[in-house]
Tab-separated table of N, CA and C in Angstrom:
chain	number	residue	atom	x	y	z
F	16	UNK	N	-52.212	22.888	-29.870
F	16	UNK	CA	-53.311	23.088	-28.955
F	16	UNK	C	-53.106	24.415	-28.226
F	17	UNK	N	-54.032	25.138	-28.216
F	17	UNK	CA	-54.046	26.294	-27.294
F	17	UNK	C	-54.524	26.730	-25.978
F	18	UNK	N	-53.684	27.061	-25.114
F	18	UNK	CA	-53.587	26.861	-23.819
F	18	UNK	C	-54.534	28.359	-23.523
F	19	UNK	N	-54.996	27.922	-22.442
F	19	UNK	CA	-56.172	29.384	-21.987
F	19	UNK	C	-55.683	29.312	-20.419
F	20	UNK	N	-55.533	30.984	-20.047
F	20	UNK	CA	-54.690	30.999	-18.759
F	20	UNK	C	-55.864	30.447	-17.894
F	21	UNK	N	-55.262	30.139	-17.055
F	21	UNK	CA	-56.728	29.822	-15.563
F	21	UNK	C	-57.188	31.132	-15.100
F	22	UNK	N	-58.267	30.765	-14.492
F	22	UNK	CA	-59.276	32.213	-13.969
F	22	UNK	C	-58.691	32.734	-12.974
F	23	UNK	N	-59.073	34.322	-13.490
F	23	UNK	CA	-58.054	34.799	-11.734
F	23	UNK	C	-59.083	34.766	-10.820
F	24	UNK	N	-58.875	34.748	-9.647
F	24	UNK	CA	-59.508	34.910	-8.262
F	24	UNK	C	-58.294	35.663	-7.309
F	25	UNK	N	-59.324	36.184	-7.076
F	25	UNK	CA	-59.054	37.452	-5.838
F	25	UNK	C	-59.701	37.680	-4.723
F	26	UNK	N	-59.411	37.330	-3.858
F	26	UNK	CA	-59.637	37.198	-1.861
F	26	UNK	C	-59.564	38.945	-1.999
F	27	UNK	N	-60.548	40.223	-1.218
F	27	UNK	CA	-59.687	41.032	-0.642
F	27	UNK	C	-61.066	41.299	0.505
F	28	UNK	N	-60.411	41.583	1.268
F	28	UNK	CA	-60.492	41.593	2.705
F	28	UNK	C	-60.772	43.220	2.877
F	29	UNK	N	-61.833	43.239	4.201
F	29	UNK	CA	-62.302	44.441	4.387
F	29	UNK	C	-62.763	45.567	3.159
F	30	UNK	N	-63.659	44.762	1.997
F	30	UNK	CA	-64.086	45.350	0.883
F	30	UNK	C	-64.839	45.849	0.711
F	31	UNK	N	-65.538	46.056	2.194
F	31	UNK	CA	-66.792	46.976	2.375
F	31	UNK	C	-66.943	48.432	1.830
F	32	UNK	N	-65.482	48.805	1.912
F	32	UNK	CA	-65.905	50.360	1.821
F	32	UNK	C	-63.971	50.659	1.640
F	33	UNK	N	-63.800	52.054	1.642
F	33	UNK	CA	-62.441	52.554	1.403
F	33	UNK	C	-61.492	52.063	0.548
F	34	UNK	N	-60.131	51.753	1.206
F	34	UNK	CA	-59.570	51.136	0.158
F	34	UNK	C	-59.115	49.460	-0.428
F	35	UNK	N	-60.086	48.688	0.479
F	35	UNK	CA	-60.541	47.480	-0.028
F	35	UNK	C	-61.234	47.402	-1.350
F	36	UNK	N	-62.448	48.272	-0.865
F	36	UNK	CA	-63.125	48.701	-2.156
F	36	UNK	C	-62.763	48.899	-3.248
F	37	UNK	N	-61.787	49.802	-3.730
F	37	UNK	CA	-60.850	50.412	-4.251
F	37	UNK	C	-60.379	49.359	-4.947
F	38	UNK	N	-59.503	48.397	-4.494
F	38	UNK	CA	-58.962	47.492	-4.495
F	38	UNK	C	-59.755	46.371	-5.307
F	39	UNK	N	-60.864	45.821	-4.658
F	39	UNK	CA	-61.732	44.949	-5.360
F	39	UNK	C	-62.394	45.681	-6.793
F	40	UNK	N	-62.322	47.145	-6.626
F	40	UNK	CA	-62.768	47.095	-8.094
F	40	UNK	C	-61.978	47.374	-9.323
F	41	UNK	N	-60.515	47.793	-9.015
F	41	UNK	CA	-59.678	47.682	-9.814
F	41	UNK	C	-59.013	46.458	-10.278
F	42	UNK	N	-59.074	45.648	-9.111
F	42	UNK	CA	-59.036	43.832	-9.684
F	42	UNK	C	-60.097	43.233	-10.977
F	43	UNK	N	-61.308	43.746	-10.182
F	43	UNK	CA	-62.167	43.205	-11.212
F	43	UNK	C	-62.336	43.809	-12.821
F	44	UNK	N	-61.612	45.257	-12.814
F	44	UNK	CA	-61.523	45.982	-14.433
F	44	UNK	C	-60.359	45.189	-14.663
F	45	UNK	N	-59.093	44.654	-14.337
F	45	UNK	CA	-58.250	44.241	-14.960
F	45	UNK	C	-58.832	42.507	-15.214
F	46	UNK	N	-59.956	41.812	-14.692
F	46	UNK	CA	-60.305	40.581	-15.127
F	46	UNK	C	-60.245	39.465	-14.114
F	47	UNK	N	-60.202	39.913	-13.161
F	47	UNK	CA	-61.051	38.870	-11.509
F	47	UNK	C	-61.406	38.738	-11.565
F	48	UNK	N	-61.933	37.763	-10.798
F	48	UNK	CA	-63.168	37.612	-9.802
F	48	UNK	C	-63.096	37.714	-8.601
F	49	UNK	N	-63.904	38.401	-7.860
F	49	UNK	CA	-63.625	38.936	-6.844
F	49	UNK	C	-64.174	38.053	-5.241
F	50	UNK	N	-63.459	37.326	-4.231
F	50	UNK	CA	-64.498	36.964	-3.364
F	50	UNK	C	-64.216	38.194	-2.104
F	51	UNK	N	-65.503	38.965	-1.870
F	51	UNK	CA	-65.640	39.771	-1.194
F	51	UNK	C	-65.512	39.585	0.533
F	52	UNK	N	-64.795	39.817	1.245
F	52	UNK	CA	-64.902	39.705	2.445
F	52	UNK	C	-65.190	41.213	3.243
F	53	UNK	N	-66.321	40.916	4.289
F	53	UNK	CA	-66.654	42.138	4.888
F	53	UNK	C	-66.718	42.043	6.455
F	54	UNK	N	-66.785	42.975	6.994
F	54	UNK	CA	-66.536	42.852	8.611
F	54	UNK	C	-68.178	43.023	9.138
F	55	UNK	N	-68.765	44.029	8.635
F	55	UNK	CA	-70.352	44.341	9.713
F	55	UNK	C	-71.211	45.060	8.526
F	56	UNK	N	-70.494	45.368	7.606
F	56	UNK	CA	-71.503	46.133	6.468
F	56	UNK	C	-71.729	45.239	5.498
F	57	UNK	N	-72.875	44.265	5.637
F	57	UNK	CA	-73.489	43.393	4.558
F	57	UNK	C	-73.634	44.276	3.242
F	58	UNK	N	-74.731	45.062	4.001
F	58	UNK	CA	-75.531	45.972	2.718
F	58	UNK	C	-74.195	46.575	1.659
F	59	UNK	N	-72.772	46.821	2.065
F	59	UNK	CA	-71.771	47.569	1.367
F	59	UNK	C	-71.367	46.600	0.820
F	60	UNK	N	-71.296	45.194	1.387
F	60	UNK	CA	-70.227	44.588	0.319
F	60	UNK	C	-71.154	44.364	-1.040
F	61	UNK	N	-72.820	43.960	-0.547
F	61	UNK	CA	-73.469	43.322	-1.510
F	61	UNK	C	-73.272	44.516	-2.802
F	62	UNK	N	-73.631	46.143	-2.339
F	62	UNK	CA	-73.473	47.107	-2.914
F	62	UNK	C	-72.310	47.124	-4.140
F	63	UNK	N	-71.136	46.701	-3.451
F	63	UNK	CA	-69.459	46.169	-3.938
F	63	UNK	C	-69.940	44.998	-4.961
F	64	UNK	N	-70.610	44.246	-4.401
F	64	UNK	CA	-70.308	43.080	-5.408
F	64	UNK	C	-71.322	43.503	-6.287
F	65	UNK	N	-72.052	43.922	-6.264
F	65	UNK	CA	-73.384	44.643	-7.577
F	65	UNK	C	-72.122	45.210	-8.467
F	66	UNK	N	-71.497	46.080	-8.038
F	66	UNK	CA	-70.812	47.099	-8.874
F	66	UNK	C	-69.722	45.768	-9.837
F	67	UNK	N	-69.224	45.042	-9.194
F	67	UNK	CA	-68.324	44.084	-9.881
F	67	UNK	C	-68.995	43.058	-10.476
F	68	UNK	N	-70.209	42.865	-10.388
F	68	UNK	CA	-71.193	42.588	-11.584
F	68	UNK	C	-71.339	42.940	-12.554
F	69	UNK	N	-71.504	44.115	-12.643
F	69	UNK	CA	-71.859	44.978	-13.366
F	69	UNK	C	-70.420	44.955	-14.723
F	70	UNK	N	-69.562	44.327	-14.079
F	70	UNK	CA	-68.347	44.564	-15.261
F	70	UNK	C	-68.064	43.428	-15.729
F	71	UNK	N	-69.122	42.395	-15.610
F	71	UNK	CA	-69.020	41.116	-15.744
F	71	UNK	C	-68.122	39.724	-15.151
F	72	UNK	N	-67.874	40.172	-14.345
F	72	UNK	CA	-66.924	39.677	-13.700
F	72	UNK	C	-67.467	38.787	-11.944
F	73	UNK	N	-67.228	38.013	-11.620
F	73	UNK	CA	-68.003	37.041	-10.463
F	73	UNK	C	-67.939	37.685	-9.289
F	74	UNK	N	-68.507	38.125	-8.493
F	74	UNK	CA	-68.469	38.563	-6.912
F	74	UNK	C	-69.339	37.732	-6.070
């Protein structure tokens, strides 16, 4: 029987912008999913999580 690893998930914090950002989207090219946490910039994270959409990957 062949075993399939479990899904990654990835918390990162302050992913609005800089190097959260950064962060959440290099998680998601190596195969995350990303749950986005943001402080006051809605419009940036949603922006963030579009982009980690975009690589197929869950935000």
């Amino acid at each position: 029987m062949q075993q399939t690893p479990p899904p990654r998930l990835a918390l990162v914090t302050g992913a609005q912008q800089g190097i959260g950002a950064a962060i959440a989207l290099a998680l998601a090219e190596a195969g995350a999913d990303i749950a986005v946490n943001h402080l006051d910039d809605a419009a940036a994270a949603e922006a963030l999580c579009a982009r980690i959409r975009a690589l197929g990957r869950r935000a």
